[in-house]
Amino acid sequence: MALLQITEPGQAIDPHQRKRAAGIDLGTTNSLIASRREGGVATLPDESGVHLLPSVVRYLADKSVVVGTDALAAAKTDPTNTILSVKRLMGRGTEDISRLGTSLPYNFQTSDSGMPLLEVVSGVVSPVETSASILHALAQRATETLGGELDGVVITVPAYFDEAQRQATKDAAKLANLNVLRLLSEPTAAAVAYGLDTGVEGVVAVYDLGGGTFDISLLRLNKGVFEVMATGGDSALGGDDFDRALAEWIVAASGHDRDLSQTQQRTLMIESRRIKEALSTQQQAPVVIESEDLSFKGVITAAEFNELAAPLIQKSIKACRRAVRDAGVKLPDIHSVVLVGGSTRVPSVVAAVAEFFGTQPMSDIDPDRVVAIGAALQADALVGNKSDEEMLLLDVLPLSLGLETMGGLAEKVIDRNTTIPVSRAQEFTTYKDGQTAMLIHVVQGERELVDDCRSLARFELRGIPPMVAGAAKIGVVFQVDADGLLSVSATEMSTGVQAHVEVKPSYGLSEIEVTNMLKASFSHAKEDVTARMISEARVDAVRVLDAVTNALRIDGEALLSAAEITTLENELKQLEHVLDEKDAALITAQTATLAKASDDFAARRMDASVRSALAGHSIDEIEKE
Amino acid sequence: MDFKQNYFEIFQMLASYQVDTDLLADRYRELQLSVHPDKFADASDQEKRLSVQWATQVNAAYITLKEPLKRAIYMLEMSNTNIEHNPTLDPMFLMEQIELREALEDIEASGDAGLTQLDQYRADVNKVFENLQRDFDAQINDSIIEAEQTVYKMQFVHKLLAEANQLEERLLDY
């Protein structure tokens, strides 16, 4: 259940009231929050005027939590209690962590659900809780700047994040008490910012190389409609890998051949990042490392660094090639290339992108801020604030969805890069004579073998009448809504027996774990369950009240009879009447009554809207062309 | 929502195999601007439900009409012809297919040089596919049986192109 902040009922009905919405770029290295206000969209600074919040969380022995610059300052001296780049751990299982490289100076534990946990001085924390602390710090900044609690946020994620990583991000937002309007792909957010700000049109490629993730997206921009054509990338490739390559170079050059301590690892990574940044403007940089028994003094040239970075950059270019092919376009069809993410400041990255696309890439909008700005624009639209320009995002499924079939093979049901919302049906049959149950195993990924894909959910269809193998017909329907949320249902055709699951991927937190954390977390300690239920019922009621009131004002006279209007107005009054009651069930019941009474009106409005969309076009018109 | 509308009617276009793809894309955007769930963030649950249904249907219609093979299969279905899973095909065509498949194996065997050869190969196979589209367009109004045979050939060639793409991924080492 969404944990919404509600305004006073009377106030919310006022259509001129602007809601507080924000876009959050929850980055590997830095995070930002932006909001649309009078006069434009801007990222919000902290009290000392700094916009970037380092995505660093430090846990102290007195159980307090420090986020941002102050936490980063302690990174070298207190490595195990200071968590950096936590985004790389989001939605990952313990066994995934080993693939991320060995230089993670944390003490890991494994939770019951297979999630890695970090041991810190004040206890054990999950990556989701660490992310929630970053989100909370940003939200607080927005609350102070905008003068009130946020009504809703859009949080950006790498386009290539799978369901588990997305779910983990949503769980973090829930812990931070934020109402998530949508998770938005980072490159799509950047395209929105460019499209609305610089008026770029046509096919645009967004090359987004951040601290820990790489995304490439191709979009078609046309009069405010942003159509994602293809997306691809690598959720474990980013600036951190450049730093790691540099660190390995330094260790090799120093001749140090013993295991590195956590302090040494952290020192190396921080120094490497500094050297990388220096080399983005200089031809060479001094390297000075003094950490315990590791000691090195020397110089690295830009050419040497480029050689280290080249294999990583080539990996990103391969992903570009595939995305261009998936989009069904040729390189000359691409009008502009946009650079996003701090790692695109590396000159050899810019050169490689320019060479592949055959055009000089743009970085007119600050590559660090562009994602948060795009997210703020989308948040403003989704929260229901009206604006002058028409805007719509048509997003795609980033990874294919399928089912396990005999022999551990993955059968794709919906291919990657399919525009959502989408619904797709496929028929399967039984393998053995007399088989009465079937295990439906939902997987995500591009590989042929189930073991190489991400497992999302398992459920059973029981009660299949015994038949010879291959005779039963099982219809499986995959449905993905505009939020990218998947539900799967299976039906045996002759009897109609059905099983259904809303997919909540494993490796995220279980519902119980989230509830327990909520209970323990800062903002909910004193909140009473009854009060929460009433407040949720009111939020829902106000939303329906608003919707019906607005619909009546706009289309009531055109689409309804006088009697129908009177009926609806009575139901509205009834609901307004019970809104202040301290009875969640009563409010919910009256909300449902109003919703039901307005169902037919809603259907008529939708039909009218579709008719008017293509009004003026007729089949005759095409015949004349 | 009128589910009886066929996909051409949804976009108010004539049911013809030759589709003006720019016009189709324009109308697709116009429709999504009025039905997409993002436009109903504030709406009632009923309106949201309807909006998801419409947006899903408009997406399905768009993909079907945009892609030549899907469009051909759909037009056969409109003529009450459902395609078979294991059709019998003209032996001449099958021979050509075997040769094309062998050519693909040769490209795989040639390693890194294969990537440039693959581009040429795909261009050639695409020409075969385009010729089949022309055949289908000529047949669909006169002879459903011939049009059906052409769709089976299109399926073969389409699969071959998909395999060429998979080969590219292997050569690029994904």
JSON list of C-alpha atoms in Angstrom, two decimals, chain A residues 111-214:
[
{"chain": "A", "resi": 111, "resn": "SER", "atom": "CA", "xyz": [20.07, -12.81, 4.76]},
{"chain": "A", "resi": 112, "resn": "ASP", "atom": "CA", "xyz": [17.49, -15.63, 4.77]},
{"chain": "A", "resi": 113, "resn": "SER", "atom": "CA", "xyz": [16.31, -14.54, 1.32]},
{"chain": "A", "resi": 114, "resn": "GLY", "atom": "CA", "xyz": [19.86, -14.66, -0.10]},
{"chain": "A", "resi": 115, "resn": "MET", "atom": "CA", "xyz": [20.40, -10.92, 0.03]},
{"chain": "A", "resi": 116, "resn": "PRO", "atom": "CA", "xyz": [23.82, -9.58, 1.00]},
{"chain": "A", "resi": 117, "resn": "LEU", "atom": "CA", "xyz": [23.84, -7.69, 4.29]},
{"chain": "A", "resi": 118, "resn": "LEU", "atom": "CA", "xyz": [26.54, -5.31, 5.48]},
{"chain": "A", "resi": 119, "resn": "GLU", "atom": "CA", "xyz": [27.98, -5.63, 8.95]},
{"chain": "A", "resi": 120, "resn": "VAL", "atom": "CA", "xyz": [28.59, -2.20, 10.44]},
{"chain": "A", "resi": 121, "resn": "VAL", "atom": "CA", "xyz": [29.43, -0.92, 13.89]},
{"chain": "A", "resi": 122, "resn": "SER", "atom": "CA", "xyz": [25.80, -0.25, 14.78]},
{"chain": "A", "resi": 123, "resn": "GLY", "atom": "CA", "xyz": [24.50, -3.61, 13.54]},
{"chain": "A", "resi": 124, "resn": "VAL", "atom": "CA", "xyz": [23.60, -5.18, 10.23]},
{"chain": "A", "resi": 125, "resn": "VAL", "atom": "CA", "xyz": [22.10, -3.18, 7.35]},
{"chain": "A", "resi": 126, "resn": "SER", "atom": "CA", "xyz": [20.78, -4.17, 3.93]},
{"chain": "A", "resi": 127, "resn": "PRO", "atom": "CA", "xyz": [21.70, -2.28, 0.74]},
{"chain": "A", "resi": 128, "resn": "VAL", "atom": "CA", "xyz": [18.00, -1.32, 0.56]},
{"chain": "A", "resi": 129, "resn": "GLU", "atom": "CA", "xyz": [18.20, 0.44, 3.95]},
{"chain": "A", "resi": 130, "resn": "THR", "atom": "CA", "xyz": [21.40, 2.21, 2.93]},
{"chain": "A", "resi": 131, "resn": "SER", "atom": "CA", "xyz": [19.72, 3.49, -0.24]},
{"chain": "A", "resi": 132, "resn": "ALA", "atom": "CA", "xyz": [16.69, 4.53, 1.80]},
{"chain": "A", "resi": 133, "resn": "SER", "atom": "CA", "xyz": [18.96, 6.75, 3.93]},
{"chain": "A", "resi": 134, "resn": "ILE", "atom": "CA", "xyz": [20.21, 8.52, 0.78]},
{"chain": "A", "resi": 135, "resn": "LEU", "atom": "CA", "xyz": [16.64, 8.96, -0.48]},
{"chain": "A", "resi": 136, "resn": "HIS", "atom": "CA", "xyz": [15.56, 10.27, 2.91]},
{"chain": "A", "resi": 137, "resn": "ALA", "atom": "CA", "xyz": [18.33, 12.90, 2.94]},
{"chain": "A", "resi": 138, "resn": "LEU", "atom": "CA", "xyz": [17.31, 14.09, -0.54]},
{"chain": "A", "resi": 139, "resn": "ALA", "atom": "CA", "xyz": [13.61, 14.16, 0.31]},
{"chain": "A", "resi": 140, "resn": "GLN", "atom": "CA", "xyz": [14.32, 16.22, 3.41]},
{"chain": "A", "resi": 141, "resn": "ARG", "atom": "CA", "xyz": [16.15, 18.74, 1.25]},
{"chain": "A", "resi": 142, "resn": "ALA", "atom": "CA", "xyz": [13.11, 18.97, -1.04]},
{"chain": "A", "resi": 143, "resn": "THR", "atom": "CA", "xyz": [10.67, 19.26, 1.84]},
{"chain": "A", "resi": 144, "resn": "GLU", "atom": "CA", "xyz": [12.60, 22.24, 3.21]},
{"chain": "A", "resi": 145, "resn": "THR", "atom": "CA", "xyz": [13.02, 23.94, -0.18]},
{"chain": "A", "resi": 146, "resn": "LEU", "atom": "CA", "xyz": [9.46, 23.35, -1.41]},
{"chain": "A", "resi": 147, "resn": "GLY", "atom": "CA", "xyz": [7.82, 24.08, 1.94]},
{"chain": "A", "resi": 148, "resn": "GLY", "atom": "CA", "xyz": [6.06, 20.80, 2.56]},
{"chain": "A", "resi": 149, "resn": "GLU", "atom": "CA", "xyz": [6.04, 17.03, 2.19]},
{"chain": "A", "resi": 150, "resn": "LEU", "atom": "CA", "xyz": [6.41, 15.65, -1.34]},
{"chain": "A", "resi": 151, "resn": "ASP", "atom": "CA", "xyz": [3.25, 14.33, -3.01]},
{"chain": "A", "resi": 152, "resn": "GLY", "atom": "CA", "xyz": [5.20, 12.05, -5.28]},
{"chain": "A", "resi": 153, "resn": "VAL", "atom": "CA", "xyz": [8.59, 11.31, -6.77]},
{"chain": "A", "resi": 154, "resn": "VAL", "atom": "CA", "xyz": [10.03, 9.77, -9.90]},
{"chain": "A", "resi": 155, "resn": "ILE", "atom": "CA", "xyz": [13.23, 7.84, -9.20]},
{"chain": "A", "resi": 156, "resn": "THR", "atom": "CA", "xyz": [15.57, 7.00, -12.03]},
{"chain": "A", "resi": 157, "resn": "VAL", "atom": "CA", "xyz": [17.19, 3.60, -12.51]},
{"chain": "A", "resi": 158, "resn": "PRO", "atom": "CA", "xyz": [19.55, 2.34, -15.20]},
{"chain": "A", "resi": 159, "resn": "ALA", "atom": "CA", "xyz": [17.55, 1.18, -18.22]},
{"chain": "A", "resi": 160, "resn": "TYR", "atom": "CA", "xyz": [19.23, -2.17, -17.92]},
{"chain": "A", "resi": 161, "resn": "PHE", "atom": "CA", "xyz": [18.16, -2.79, -14.30]},
{"chain": "A", "resi": 162, "resn": "ASP", "atom": "CA", "xyz": [16.26, -6.06, -14.03]},
{"chain": "A", "resi": 163, "resn": "GLU", "atom": "CA", "xyz": [13.05, -6.62, -12.04]},
{"chain": "A", "resi": 164, "resn": "ALA", "atom": "CA", "xyz": [14.90, -7.52, -8.83]},
{"chain": "A", "resi": 165, "resn": "GLN", "atom": "CA", "xyz": [16.99, -4.35, -8.95]},
{"chain": "A", "resi": 166, "resn": "ARG", "atom": "CA", "xyz": [13.88, -2.26, -9.65]},
{"chain": "A", "resi": 167, "resn": "GLN", "atom": "CA", "xyz": [11.98, -3.90, -6.80]},
{"chain": "A", "resi": 168, "resn": "ALA", "atom": "CA", "xyz": [14.87, -3.21, -4.43]},
{"chain": "A", "resi": 169, "resn": "THR", "atom": "CA", "xyz": [14.79, 0.46, -5.45]},
{"chain": "A", "resi": 170, "resn": "LYS", "atom": "CA", "xyz": [11.03, 0.61, -4.82]},
{"chain": "A", "resi": 171, "resn": "ASP", "atom": "CA", "xyz": [11.52, -1.02, -1.41]},
{"chain": "A", "resi": 172, "resn": "ALA", "atom": "CA", "xyz": [14.12, 1.62, -0.54]},
{"chain": "A", "resi": 173, "resn": "ALA", "atom": "CA", "xyz": [11.65, 4.38, -1.46]},
{"chain": "A", "resi": 174, "resn": "LYS", "atom": "CA", "xyz": [9.01, 2.73, 0.69]},
{"chain": "A", "resi": 175, "resn": "LEU", "atom": "CA", "xyz": [11.40, 2.69, 3.64]},
{"chain": "A", "resi": 176, "resn": "ALA", "atom": "CA", "xyz": [12.13, 6.38, 3.05]},
{"chain": "A", "resi": 177, "resn": "ASN", "atom": "CA", "xyz": [8.37, 7.03, 3.15]},
{"chain": "A", "resi": 178, "resn": "LEU", "atom": "CA", "xyz": [8.22, 8.26, -0.44]},
{"chain": "A", "resi": 179, "resn": "ASN", "atom": "CA", "xyz": [5.32, 7.85, -2.85]},
{"chain": "A", "resi": 180, "resn": "VAL", "atom": "CA", "xyz": [6.92, 6.55, -6.07]},
{"chain": "A", "resi": 181, "resn": "LEU", "atom": "CA", "xyz": [4.97, 7.70, -9.11]},
{"chain": "A", "resi": 182, "resn": "ARG", "atom": "CA", "xyz": [7.23, 5.78, -11.46]},
{"chain": "A", "resi": 183, "resn": "LEU", "atom": "CA", "xyz": [10.70, 4.34, -11.85]},
{"chain": "A", "resi": 184, "resn": "LEU", "atom": "CA", "xyz": [12.13, 5.96, -14.97]},
{"chain": "A", "resi": 185, "resn": "SER", "atom": "CA", "xyz": [15.09, 4.84, -17.04]},
{"chain": "A", "resi": 186, "resn": "GLU", "atom": "CA", "xyz": [18.03, 7.22, -16.66]},
{"chain": "A", "resi": 187, "resn": "PRO", "atom": "CA", "xyz": [18.69, 7.68, -20.40]},
{"chain": "A", "resi": 188, "resn": "THR", "atom": "CA", "xyz": [14.97, 8.28, -21.00]},
{"chain": "A", "resi": 189, "resn": "ALA", "atom": "CA", "xyz": [14.99, 10.95, -18.31]},
{"chain": "A", "resi": 190, "resn": "ALA", "atom": "CA", "xyz": [17.97, 12.60, -20.02]},
{"chain": "A", "resi": 191, "resn": "ALA", "atom": "CA", "xyz": [16.15, 12.53, -23.36]},
{"chain": "A", "resi": 192, "resn": "VAL", "atom": "CA", "xyz": [13.13, 14.22, -21.76]},
{"chain": "A", "resi": 193, "resn": "ALA", "atom": "CA", "xyz": [15.35, 17.00, -20.44]},
{"chain": "A", "resi": 194, "resn": "TYR", "atom": "CA", "xyz": [16.96, 17.51, -23.85]},
{"chain": "A", "resi": 195, "resn": "GLY", "atom": "CA", "xyz": [13.68, 17.20, -25.73]},
{"chain": "A", "resi": 196, "resn": "LEU", "atom": "CA", "xyz": [11.84, 19.76, -23.62]},
{"chain": "A", "resi": 197, "resn": "ASP", "atom": "CA", "xyz": [14.77, 22.06, -23.03]},
{"chain": "A", "resi": 198, "resn": "THR", "atom": "CA", "xyz": [16.71, 22.18, -26.29]},
{"chain": "A", "resi": 199, "resn": "GLY", "atom": "CA", "xyz": [13.91, 21.11, -28.61]},
{"chain": "A", "resi": 200, "resn": "VAL", "atom": "CA", "xyz": [15.86, 18.19, -30.07]},
{"chain": "A", "resi": 201, "resn": "GLU", "atom": "CA", "xyz": [13.69, 16.09, -32.44]},
{"chain": "A", "resi": 202, "resn": "GLY", "atom": "CA", "xyz": [14.12, 12.89, -34.45]},
{"chain": "A", "resi": 203, "resn": "VAL", "atom": "CA", "xyz": [16.10, 9.81, -33.47]},
{"chain": "A", "resi": 204, "resn": "VAL", "atom": "CA", "xyz": [18.34, 10.47, -30.47]},
{"chain": "A", "resi": 205, "resn": "ALA", "atom": "CA", "xyz": [20.93, 8.14, -28.94]},
{"chain": "A", "resi": 206, "resn": "VAL", "atom": "CA", "xyz": [21.61, 8.59, -25.22]},
{"chain": "A", "resi": 207, "resn": "TYR", "atom": "CA", "xyz": [24.98, 7.25, -24.08]},
{"chain": "A", "resi": 208, "resn": "ASP", "atom": "CA", "xyz": [24.93, 7.11, -20.30]},
{"chain": "A", "resi": 209, "resn": "LEU", "atom": "CA", "xyz": [28.09, 6.04, -18.51]},
{"chain": "A", "resi": 210, "resn": "GLY", "atom": "CA", "xyz": [27.75, 6.52, -14.77]},
{"chain": "A", "resi": 211, "resn": "GLY", "atom": "CA", "xyz": [29.77, 5.42, -11.79]},
{"chain": "A", "resi": 212, "resn": "GLY", "atom": "CA", "xyz": [28.63, 1.82, -11.87]},
{"chain": "A", "resi": 213, "resn": "THR", "atom": "CA", "xyz": [26.27, 1.29, -14.77]},
{"chain": "A", "resi": 214, "resn": "PHE", "atom": "CA", "xyz": [26.20, 1.79, -18.50]}
]
